[in-house]
Short mmCIF file of C-alpha atoms and ligand atoms in Angstrom, two decimals:
data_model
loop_
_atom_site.label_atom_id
_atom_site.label_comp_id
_atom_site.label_asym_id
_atom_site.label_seq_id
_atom_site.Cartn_x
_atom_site.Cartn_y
_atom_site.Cartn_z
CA UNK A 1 91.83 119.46 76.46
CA UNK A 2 91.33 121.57 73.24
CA UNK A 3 91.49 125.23 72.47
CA UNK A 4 87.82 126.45 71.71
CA UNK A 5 86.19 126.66 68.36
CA UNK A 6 87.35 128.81 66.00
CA UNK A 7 85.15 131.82 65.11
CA UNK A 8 82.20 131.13 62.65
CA UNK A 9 82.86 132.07 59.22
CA UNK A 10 81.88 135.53 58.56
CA UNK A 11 78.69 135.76 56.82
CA UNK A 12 79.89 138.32 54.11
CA UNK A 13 83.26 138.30 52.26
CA UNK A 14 85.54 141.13 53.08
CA UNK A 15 88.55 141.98 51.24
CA UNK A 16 91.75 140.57 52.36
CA UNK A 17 93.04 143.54 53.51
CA UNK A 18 89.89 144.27 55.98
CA UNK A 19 90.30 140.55 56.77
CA UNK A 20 94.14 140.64 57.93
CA UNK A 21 93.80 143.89 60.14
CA UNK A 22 90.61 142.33 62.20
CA UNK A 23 91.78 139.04 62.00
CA UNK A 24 91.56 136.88 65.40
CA UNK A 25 90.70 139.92 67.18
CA UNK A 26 88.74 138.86 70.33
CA UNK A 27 85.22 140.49 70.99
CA UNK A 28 86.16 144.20 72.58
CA UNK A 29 85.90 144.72 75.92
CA UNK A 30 85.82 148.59 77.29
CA UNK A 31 89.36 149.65 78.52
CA UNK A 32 91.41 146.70 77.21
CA UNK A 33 93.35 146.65 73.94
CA UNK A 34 92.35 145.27 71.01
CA UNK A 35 94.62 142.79 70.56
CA UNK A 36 95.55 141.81 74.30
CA UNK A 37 99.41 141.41 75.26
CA UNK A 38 101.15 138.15 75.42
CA UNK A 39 100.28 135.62 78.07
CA UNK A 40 103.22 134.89 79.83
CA UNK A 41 101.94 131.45 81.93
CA UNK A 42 103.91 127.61 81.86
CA UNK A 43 100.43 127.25 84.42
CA UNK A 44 96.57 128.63 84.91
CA UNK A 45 94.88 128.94 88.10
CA UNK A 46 93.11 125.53 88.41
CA UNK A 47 91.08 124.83 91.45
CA UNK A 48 88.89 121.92 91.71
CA UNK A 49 88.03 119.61 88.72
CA UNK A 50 90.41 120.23 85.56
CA UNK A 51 88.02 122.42 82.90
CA UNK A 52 88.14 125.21 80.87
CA UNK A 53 90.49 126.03 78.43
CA UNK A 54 93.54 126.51 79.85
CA UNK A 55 95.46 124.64 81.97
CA UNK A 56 98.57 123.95 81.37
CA UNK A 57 100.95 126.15 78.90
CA UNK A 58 102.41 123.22 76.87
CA UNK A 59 98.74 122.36 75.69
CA UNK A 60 97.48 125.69 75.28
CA UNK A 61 98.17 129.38 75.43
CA UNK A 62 95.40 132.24 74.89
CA UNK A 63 98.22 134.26 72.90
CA UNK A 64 97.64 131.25 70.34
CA UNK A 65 94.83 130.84 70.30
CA UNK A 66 93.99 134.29 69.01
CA UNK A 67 96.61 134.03 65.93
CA UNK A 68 95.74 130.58 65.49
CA UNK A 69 91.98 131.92 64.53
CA UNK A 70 93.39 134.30 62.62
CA UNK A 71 95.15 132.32 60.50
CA UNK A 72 91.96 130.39 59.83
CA UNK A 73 90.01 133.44 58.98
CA UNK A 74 93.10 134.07 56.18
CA UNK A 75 94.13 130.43 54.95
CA UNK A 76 90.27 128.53 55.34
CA UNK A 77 87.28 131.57 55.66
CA UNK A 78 83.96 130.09 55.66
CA UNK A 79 85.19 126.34 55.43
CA UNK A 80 82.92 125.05 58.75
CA UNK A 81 85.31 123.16 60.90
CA UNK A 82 88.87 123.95 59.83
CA UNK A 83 91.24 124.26 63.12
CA UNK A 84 94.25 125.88 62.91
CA UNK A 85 97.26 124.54 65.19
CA UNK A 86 100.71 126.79 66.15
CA UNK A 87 103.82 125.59 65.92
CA UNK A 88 107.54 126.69 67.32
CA UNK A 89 108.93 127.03 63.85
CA UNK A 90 107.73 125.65 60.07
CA UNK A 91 109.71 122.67 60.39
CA UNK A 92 107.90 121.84 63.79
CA UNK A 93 104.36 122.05 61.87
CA UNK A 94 105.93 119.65 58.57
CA UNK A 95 106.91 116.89 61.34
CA UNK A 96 104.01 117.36 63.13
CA UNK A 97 102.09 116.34 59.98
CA UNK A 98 104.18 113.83 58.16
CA UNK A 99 105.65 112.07 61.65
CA UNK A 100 101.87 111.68 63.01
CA UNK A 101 100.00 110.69 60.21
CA UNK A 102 102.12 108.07 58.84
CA UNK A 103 102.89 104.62 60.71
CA UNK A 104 105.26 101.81 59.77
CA UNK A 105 104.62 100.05 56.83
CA UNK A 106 102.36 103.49 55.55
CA UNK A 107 103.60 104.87 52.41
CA UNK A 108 104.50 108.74 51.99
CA UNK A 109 104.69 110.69 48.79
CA UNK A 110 107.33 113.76 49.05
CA UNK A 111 108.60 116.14 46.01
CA UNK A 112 111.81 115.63 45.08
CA UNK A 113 112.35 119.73 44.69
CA UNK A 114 111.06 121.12 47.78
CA UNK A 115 112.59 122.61 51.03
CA UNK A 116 116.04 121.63 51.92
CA UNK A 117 114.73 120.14 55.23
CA UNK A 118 112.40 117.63 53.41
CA UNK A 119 115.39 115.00 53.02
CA UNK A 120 116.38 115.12 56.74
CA UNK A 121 112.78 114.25 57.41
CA UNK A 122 112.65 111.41 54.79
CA UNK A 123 115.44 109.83 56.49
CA UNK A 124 113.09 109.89 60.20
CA UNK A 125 110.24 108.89 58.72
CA UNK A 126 112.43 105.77 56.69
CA UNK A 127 113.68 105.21 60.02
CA UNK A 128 110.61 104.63 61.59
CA UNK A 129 109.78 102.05 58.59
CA UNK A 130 107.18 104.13 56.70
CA UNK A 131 108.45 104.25 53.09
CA UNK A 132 108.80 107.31 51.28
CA UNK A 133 108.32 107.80 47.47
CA UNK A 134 109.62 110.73 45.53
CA UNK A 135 108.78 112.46 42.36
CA UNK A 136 109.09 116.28 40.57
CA UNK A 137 106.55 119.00 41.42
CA UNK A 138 106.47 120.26 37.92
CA UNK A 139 103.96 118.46 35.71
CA UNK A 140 101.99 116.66 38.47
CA UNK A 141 104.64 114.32 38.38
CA UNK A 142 103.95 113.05 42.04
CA UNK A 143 100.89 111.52 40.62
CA UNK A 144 102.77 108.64 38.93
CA UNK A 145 103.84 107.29 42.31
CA UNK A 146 100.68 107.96 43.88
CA UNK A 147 99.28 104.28 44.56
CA UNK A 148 98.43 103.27 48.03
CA UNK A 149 99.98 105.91 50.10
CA UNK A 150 99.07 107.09 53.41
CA UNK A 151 100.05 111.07 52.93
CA UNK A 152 100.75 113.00 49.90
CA UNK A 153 103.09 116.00 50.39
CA UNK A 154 102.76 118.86 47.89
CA UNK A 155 104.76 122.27 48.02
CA UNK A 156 103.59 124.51 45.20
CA UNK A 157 105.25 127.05 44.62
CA UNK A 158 108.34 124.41 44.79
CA UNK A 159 111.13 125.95 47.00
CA UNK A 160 113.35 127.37 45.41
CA UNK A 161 112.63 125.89 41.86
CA UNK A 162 109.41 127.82 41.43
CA UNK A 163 107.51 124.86 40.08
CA UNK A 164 103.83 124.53 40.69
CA UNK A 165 101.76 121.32 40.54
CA UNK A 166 97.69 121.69 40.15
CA UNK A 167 96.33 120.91 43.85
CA UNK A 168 93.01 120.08 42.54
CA UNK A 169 93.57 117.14 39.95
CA UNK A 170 96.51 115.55 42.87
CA UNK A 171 94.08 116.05 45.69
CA UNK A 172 91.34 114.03 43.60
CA UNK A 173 93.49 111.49 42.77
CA UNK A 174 94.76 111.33 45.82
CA UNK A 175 91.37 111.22 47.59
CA UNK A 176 90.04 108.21 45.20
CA UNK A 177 92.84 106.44 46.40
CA UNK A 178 92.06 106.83 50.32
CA UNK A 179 95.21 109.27 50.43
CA UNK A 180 95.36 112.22 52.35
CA UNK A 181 97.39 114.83 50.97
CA UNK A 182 99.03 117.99 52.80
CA UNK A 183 100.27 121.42 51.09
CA UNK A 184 103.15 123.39 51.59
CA UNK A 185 102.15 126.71 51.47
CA UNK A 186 105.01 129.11 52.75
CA UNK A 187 105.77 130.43 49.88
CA UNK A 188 102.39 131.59 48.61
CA UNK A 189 101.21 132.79 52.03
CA UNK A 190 97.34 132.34 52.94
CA UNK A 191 96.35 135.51 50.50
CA UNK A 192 98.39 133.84 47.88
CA UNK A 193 96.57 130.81 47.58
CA UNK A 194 94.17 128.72 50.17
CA UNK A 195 95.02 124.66 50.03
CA UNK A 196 92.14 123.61 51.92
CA UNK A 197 89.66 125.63 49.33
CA UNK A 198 91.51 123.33 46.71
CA UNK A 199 90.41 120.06 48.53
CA UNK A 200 94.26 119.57 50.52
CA UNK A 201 93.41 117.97 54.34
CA UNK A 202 96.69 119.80 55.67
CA UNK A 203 97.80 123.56 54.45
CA UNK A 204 101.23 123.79 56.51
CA UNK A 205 103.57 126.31 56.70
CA UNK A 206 106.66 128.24 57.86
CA UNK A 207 105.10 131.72 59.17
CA UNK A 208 109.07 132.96 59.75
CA UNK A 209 108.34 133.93 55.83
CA UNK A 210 106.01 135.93 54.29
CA UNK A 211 103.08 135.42 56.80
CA UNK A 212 104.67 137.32 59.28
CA UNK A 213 107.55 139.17 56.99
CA UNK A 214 109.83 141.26 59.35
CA UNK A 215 112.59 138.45 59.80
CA UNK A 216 111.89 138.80 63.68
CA UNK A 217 110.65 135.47 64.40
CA UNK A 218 110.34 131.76 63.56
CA UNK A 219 106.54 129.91 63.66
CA UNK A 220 105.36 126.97 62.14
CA UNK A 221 101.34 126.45 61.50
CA UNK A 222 98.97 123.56 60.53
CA UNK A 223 95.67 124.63 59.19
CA UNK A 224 93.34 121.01 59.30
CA UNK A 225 90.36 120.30 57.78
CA UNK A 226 88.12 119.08 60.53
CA UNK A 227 88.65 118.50 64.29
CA UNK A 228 89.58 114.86 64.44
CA UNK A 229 92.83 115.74 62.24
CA UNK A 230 93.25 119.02 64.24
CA UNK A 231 92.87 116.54 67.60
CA UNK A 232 96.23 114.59 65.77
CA UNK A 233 98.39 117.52 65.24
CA UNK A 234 97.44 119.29 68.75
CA UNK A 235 98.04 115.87 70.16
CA UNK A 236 101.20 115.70 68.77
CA UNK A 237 102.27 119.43 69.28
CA UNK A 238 101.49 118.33 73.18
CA UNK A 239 103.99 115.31 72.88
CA UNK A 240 106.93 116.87 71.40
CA UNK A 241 106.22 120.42 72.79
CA UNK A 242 107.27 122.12 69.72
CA UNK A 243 105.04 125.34 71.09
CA UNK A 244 105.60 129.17 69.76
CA UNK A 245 106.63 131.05 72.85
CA UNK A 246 104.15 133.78 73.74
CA UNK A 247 106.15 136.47 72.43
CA UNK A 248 106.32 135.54 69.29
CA UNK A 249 102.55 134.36 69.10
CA UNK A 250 101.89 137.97 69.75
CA UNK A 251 104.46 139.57 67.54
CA UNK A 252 103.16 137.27 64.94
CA UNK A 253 99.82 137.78 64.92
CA UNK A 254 100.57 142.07 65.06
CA UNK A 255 102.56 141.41 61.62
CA UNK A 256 100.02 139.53 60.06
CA UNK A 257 97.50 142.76 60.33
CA UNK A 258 99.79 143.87 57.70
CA UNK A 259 99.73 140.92 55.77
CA UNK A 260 97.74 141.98 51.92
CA UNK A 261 100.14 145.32 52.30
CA UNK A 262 103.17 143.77 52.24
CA UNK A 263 101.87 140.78 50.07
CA UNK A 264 100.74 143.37 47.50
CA UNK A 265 103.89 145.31 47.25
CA UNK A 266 106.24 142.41 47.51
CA UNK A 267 104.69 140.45 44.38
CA UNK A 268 104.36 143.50 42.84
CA UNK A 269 107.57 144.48 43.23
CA UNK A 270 108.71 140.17 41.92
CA UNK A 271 106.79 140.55 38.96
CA UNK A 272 108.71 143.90 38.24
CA UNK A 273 112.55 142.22 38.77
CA UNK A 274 111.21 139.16 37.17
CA UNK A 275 109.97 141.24 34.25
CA UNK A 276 113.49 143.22 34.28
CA UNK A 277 115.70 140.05 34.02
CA UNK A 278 113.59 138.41 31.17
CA UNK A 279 115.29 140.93 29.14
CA UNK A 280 118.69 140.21 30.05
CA UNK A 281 121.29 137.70 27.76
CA UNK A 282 123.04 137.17 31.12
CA UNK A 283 120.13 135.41 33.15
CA UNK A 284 118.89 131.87 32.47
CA UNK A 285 116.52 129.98 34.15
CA UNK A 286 114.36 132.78 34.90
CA UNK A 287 111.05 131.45 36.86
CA UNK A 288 108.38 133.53 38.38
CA UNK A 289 105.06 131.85 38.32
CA UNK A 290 103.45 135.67 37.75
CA UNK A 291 105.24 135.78 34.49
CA UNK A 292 102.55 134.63 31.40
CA UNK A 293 105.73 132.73 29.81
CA UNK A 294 106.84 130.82 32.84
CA UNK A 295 105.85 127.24 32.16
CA UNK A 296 103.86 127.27 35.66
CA UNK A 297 102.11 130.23 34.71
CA UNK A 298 98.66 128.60 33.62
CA UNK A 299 98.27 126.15 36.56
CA UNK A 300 99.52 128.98 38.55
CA UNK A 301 97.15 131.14 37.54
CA UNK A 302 94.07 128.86 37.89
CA UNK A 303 94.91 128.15 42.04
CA UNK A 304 96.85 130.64 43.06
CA UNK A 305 95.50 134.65 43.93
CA UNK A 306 98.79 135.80 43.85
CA UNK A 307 102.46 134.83 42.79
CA UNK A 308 104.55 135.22 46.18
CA UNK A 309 107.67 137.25 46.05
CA UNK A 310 110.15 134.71 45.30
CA UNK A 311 112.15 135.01 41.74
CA UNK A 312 114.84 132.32 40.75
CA UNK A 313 116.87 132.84 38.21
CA UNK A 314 121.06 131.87 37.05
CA UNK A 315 124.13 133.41 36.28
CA UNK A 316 127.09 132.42 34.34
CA UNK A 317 128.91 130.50 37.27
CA UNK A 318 130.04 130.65 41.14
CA UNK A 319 132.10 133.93 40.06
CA UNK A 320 129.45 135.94 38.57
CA UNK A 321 126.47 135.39 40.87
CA UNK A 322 129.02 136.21 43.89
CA UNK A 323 129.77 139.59 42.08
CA UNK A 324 126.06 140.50 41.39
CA UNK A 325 125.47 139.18 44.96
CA UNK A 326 128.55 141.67 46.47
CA UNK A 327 127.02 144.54 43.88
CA UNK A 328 123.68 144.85 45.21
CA UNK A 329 123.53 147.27 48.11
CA UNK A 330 118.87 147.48 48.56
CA UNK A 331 118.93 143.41 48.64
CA UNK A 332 120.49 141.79 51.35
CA UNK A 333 122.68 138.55 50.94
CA UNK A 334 120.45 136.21 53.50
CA UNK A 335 118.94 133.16 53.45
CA UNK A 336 115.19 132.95 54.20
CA UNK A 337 112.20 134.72 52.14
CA UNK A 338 109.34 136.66 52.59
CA UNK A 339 110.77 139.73 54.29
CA UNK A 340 110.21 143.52 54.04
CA UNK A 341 113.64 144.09 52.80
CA UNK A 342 114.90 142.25 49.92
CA UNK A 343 117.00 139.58 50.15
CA UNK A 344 118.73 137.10 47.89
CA UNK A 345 121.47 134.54 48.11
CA UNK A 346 123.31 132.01 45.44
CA UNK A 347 121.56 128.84 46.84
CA UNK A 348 124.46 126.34 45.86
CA UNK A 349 126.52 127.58 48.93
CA UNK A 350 123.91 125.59 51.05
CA UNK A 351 124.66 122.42 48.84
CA UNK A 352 121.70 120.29 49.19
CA UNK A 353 119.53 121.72 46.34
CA UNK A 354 119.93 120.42 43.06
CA UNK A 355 120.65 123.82 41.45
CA UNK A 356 123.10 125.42 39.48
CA UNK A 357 126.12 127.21 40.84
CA UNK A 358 125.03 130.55 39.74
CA UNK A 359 121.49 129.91 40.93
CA UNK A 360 119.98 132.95 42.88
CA UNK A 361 116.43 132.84 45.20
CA UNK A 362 115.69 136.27 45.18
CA UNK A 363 113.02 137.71 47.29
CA UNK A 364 111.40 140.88 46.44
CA UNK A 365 110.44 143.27 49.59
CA UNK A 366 108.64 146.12 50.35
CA UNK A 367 111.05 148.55 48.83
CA UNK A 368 109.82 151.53 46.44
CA UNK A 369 109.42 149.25 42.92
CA UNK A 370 111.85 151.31 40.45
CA UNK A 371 114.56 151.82 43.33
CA UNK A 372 114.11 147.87 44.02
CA UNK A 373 114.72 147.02 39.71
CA UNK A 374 117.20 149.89 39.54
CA UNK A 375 119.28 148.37 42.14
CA UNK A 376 119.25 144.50 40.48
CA UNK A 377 119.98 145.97 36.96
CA UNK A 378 123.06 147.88 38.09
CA UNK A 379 124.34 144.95 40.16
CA UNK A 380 124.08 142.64 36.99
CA UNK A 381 125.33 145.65 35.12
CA UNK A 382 128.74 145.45 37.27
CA UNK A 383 128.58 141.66 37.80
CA UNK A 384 128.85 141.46 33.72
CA UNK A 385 131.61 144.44 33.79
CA UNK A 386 134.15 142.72 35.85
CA UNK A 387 133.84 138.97 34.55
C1 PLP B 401 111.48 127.91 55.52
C2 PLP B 401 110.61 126.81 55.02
C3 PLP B 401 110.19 125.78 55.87
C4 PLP B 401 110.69 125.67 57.29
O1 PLP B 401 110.32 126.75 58.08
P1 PLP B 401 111.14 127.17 59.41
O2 PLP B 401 110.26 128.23 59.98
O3 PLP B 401 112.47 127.67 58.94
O4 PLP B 401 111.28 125.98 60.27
C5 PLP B 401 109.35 124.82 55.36
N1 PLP B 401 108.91 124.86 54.07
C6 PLP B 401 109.31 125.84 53.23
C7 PLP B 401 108.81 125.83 51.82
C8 PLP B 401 110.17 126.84 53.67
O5 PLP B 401 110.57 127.79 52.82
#
């Protein structure tokens, strides 16, 4: 049993915006709301011979299956045959690719930079006897240990490094070589940047982040090419029941009608900080890919439609980046990205990443801009006073 087809690609491009506050909508039918309520249901009325689309709530939910079209209409619009599959959180959609697509003996490529999780998963899939291979995100690096694998696994933006790696020239090469190859693509978010438009089989992604951007919720999706690797993931979804509740399939899909709003101010308001700290002899390591002197700026700029809110940059030490962390008082100190309110943290408290201890992941929210800058310049102001 499958969900239906997604809608057919609409003939005429609309703007993002128009796109994200119709998106998944079902056909409207007099006296019911546009976007119906959450379908509370483990089971579906079922008499007689088992048909139609719903049956059972493990396998399918109508509540999904109207944000899991209007995903597609965001992350793959007009690409004929791209199925979109739900998931309980992002970490439930990365398994459901890289534990179902590779068998023992299989190869898998990972970056050595991305999400924190990434490692836990290396060790289940190593455990299962599929080998794993390893390289850098920055400079395409991951196509030097390319040969023979099964599944290549790209996150561009890297998280929380902020390197990029061009999708286009790894997918080829990855293609050639009878590899499959699956993008990350939290951090972006669909109007950020489209994986499957850049030849990737898999765009998967945490929509606790920026896709749905209130903080409210965790939800993992897997955007597929074609329906014989959708029929894999939903297949696999249905064996490990890693399923959104309905609640949050319907919370999600009302935040992503405000998806290019937030988007827009949020990387707006990242290029602004960014712009702020290159000016300051007390940051290092500055990286936004929206700034034209970041390093992942051209590549960046060639696959990407916008530059996600995320801005990494380091202080002195430990000391310091607790001080600006304890100055701020518009950013929160939280883990997690992609919010309306501003958040940062200093990552190295985590351990796991390989970053500095004065390394902060700051992301920018939907604050006014020169409120949002005023605030990070007088917390580094004080953080630089009191060392
Ligand atoms: C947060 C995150 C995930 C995991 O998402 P959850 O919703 O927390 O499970 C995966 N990849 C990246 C890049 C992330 O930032």
């Amino acid at each position: 049993m499958s969900a239906p087809d997604p809608v057919p690609p609409k003939a005429e491009r609309l703007g993002d915006g128009t796109v994200a506050v119709r998106a998944g909508l079902p056909e409207p039918v007099k006296n019911e709301p546009p976007l119906p309520g959450p379908v509370f249901a483990a089971h579906f009325h079922l008499p007689g011979d088992v048909e139609g689309p719903y049956a059972y709530g493990r396998d399918t939910n109508p509540t999904w299956t109207l944000l899991e079209r209007a995903i597609g209409e965001l992350e793959a619009p007009g690409l004929n045959g791209a199925d979109t599959v739900v998931f309980a959180s992002g970490m439930a959609a990365v398994s459901a690719v890289l534990l179902s697509q590779a068998r023992a003996g299989e190869t898998v490529v990972l970056p050595d930079d991305g999400y924190q999780a990434l490692p836990l998963v290396r060790e289940q899939l190593e455990a299962y006897g599929v080998h794993v291979r390893t390289a850098p995100t920055g400079e395409d690096a991951q196509l030097s240990v390319l040969d023979g694998a099964r599944l290549l696994w790209l996150e561009t933006p890297s998280n929380p490094g902020l390197d990029v790696c061009d999708v286009r020239r790894l997918v080829d090469a990855a293609h050639a070589g009878g590899t499959l190859v699956a993008v990350d693509n939290t951090l972006a978010t669909p109007l950020g940047q489209r994986p499957l438009e850049l030849g990737a089989d898999f765009s998967v992604a945490s929509g606790t982040k920026g896709l749905t951007g209130h903080g409210d919720l965790l939800l993992g999706y897997v955007v597929c090419r074609n329906a014989e690797l959708a029929a894999g993931i939903r297949r696999w979804r249905k064996v490990v029941g890693a399923i959104p509740g309905p609640m949050e399939a319907w919370l999600a899909h009302r935040s992503l009608s405000t998806i290019q709003l937030r988007a827009q101010r949020q990387w707006a308001n990242a290029l602004a900080v960014a712009e702020a700290l290159a000016d300051r002899g007390d940051v290092t390591g500055l990286r936004y890919p929206g700034l034209p002197s970041d390093p992942s700026h051209k590549t960046a700029a060639r696959q990407m439609r916008g530059f996600g809110s995320v801005v990494s940059f380091t202080l002195a030490d430990r000391a310091h980046a607790e001080r600006f962390m304890a100055a701020l008082r518009l950013v929160e100190d939280a883990t997690s990205f992609g919010g309306v309110r501003s958040t940062a943290e200093r990552r190295r408290r985590w351990g796991g990443d390989a970053v500095p201890e004065g390394f902060i992941r700051f992301s920018a929210g939907a604050e006014d801009t020169e409120d949002l800058v005023a605030d990070v310049l007088r917390a580094l102001d004080l953080a630089a006073a009191k060392s």
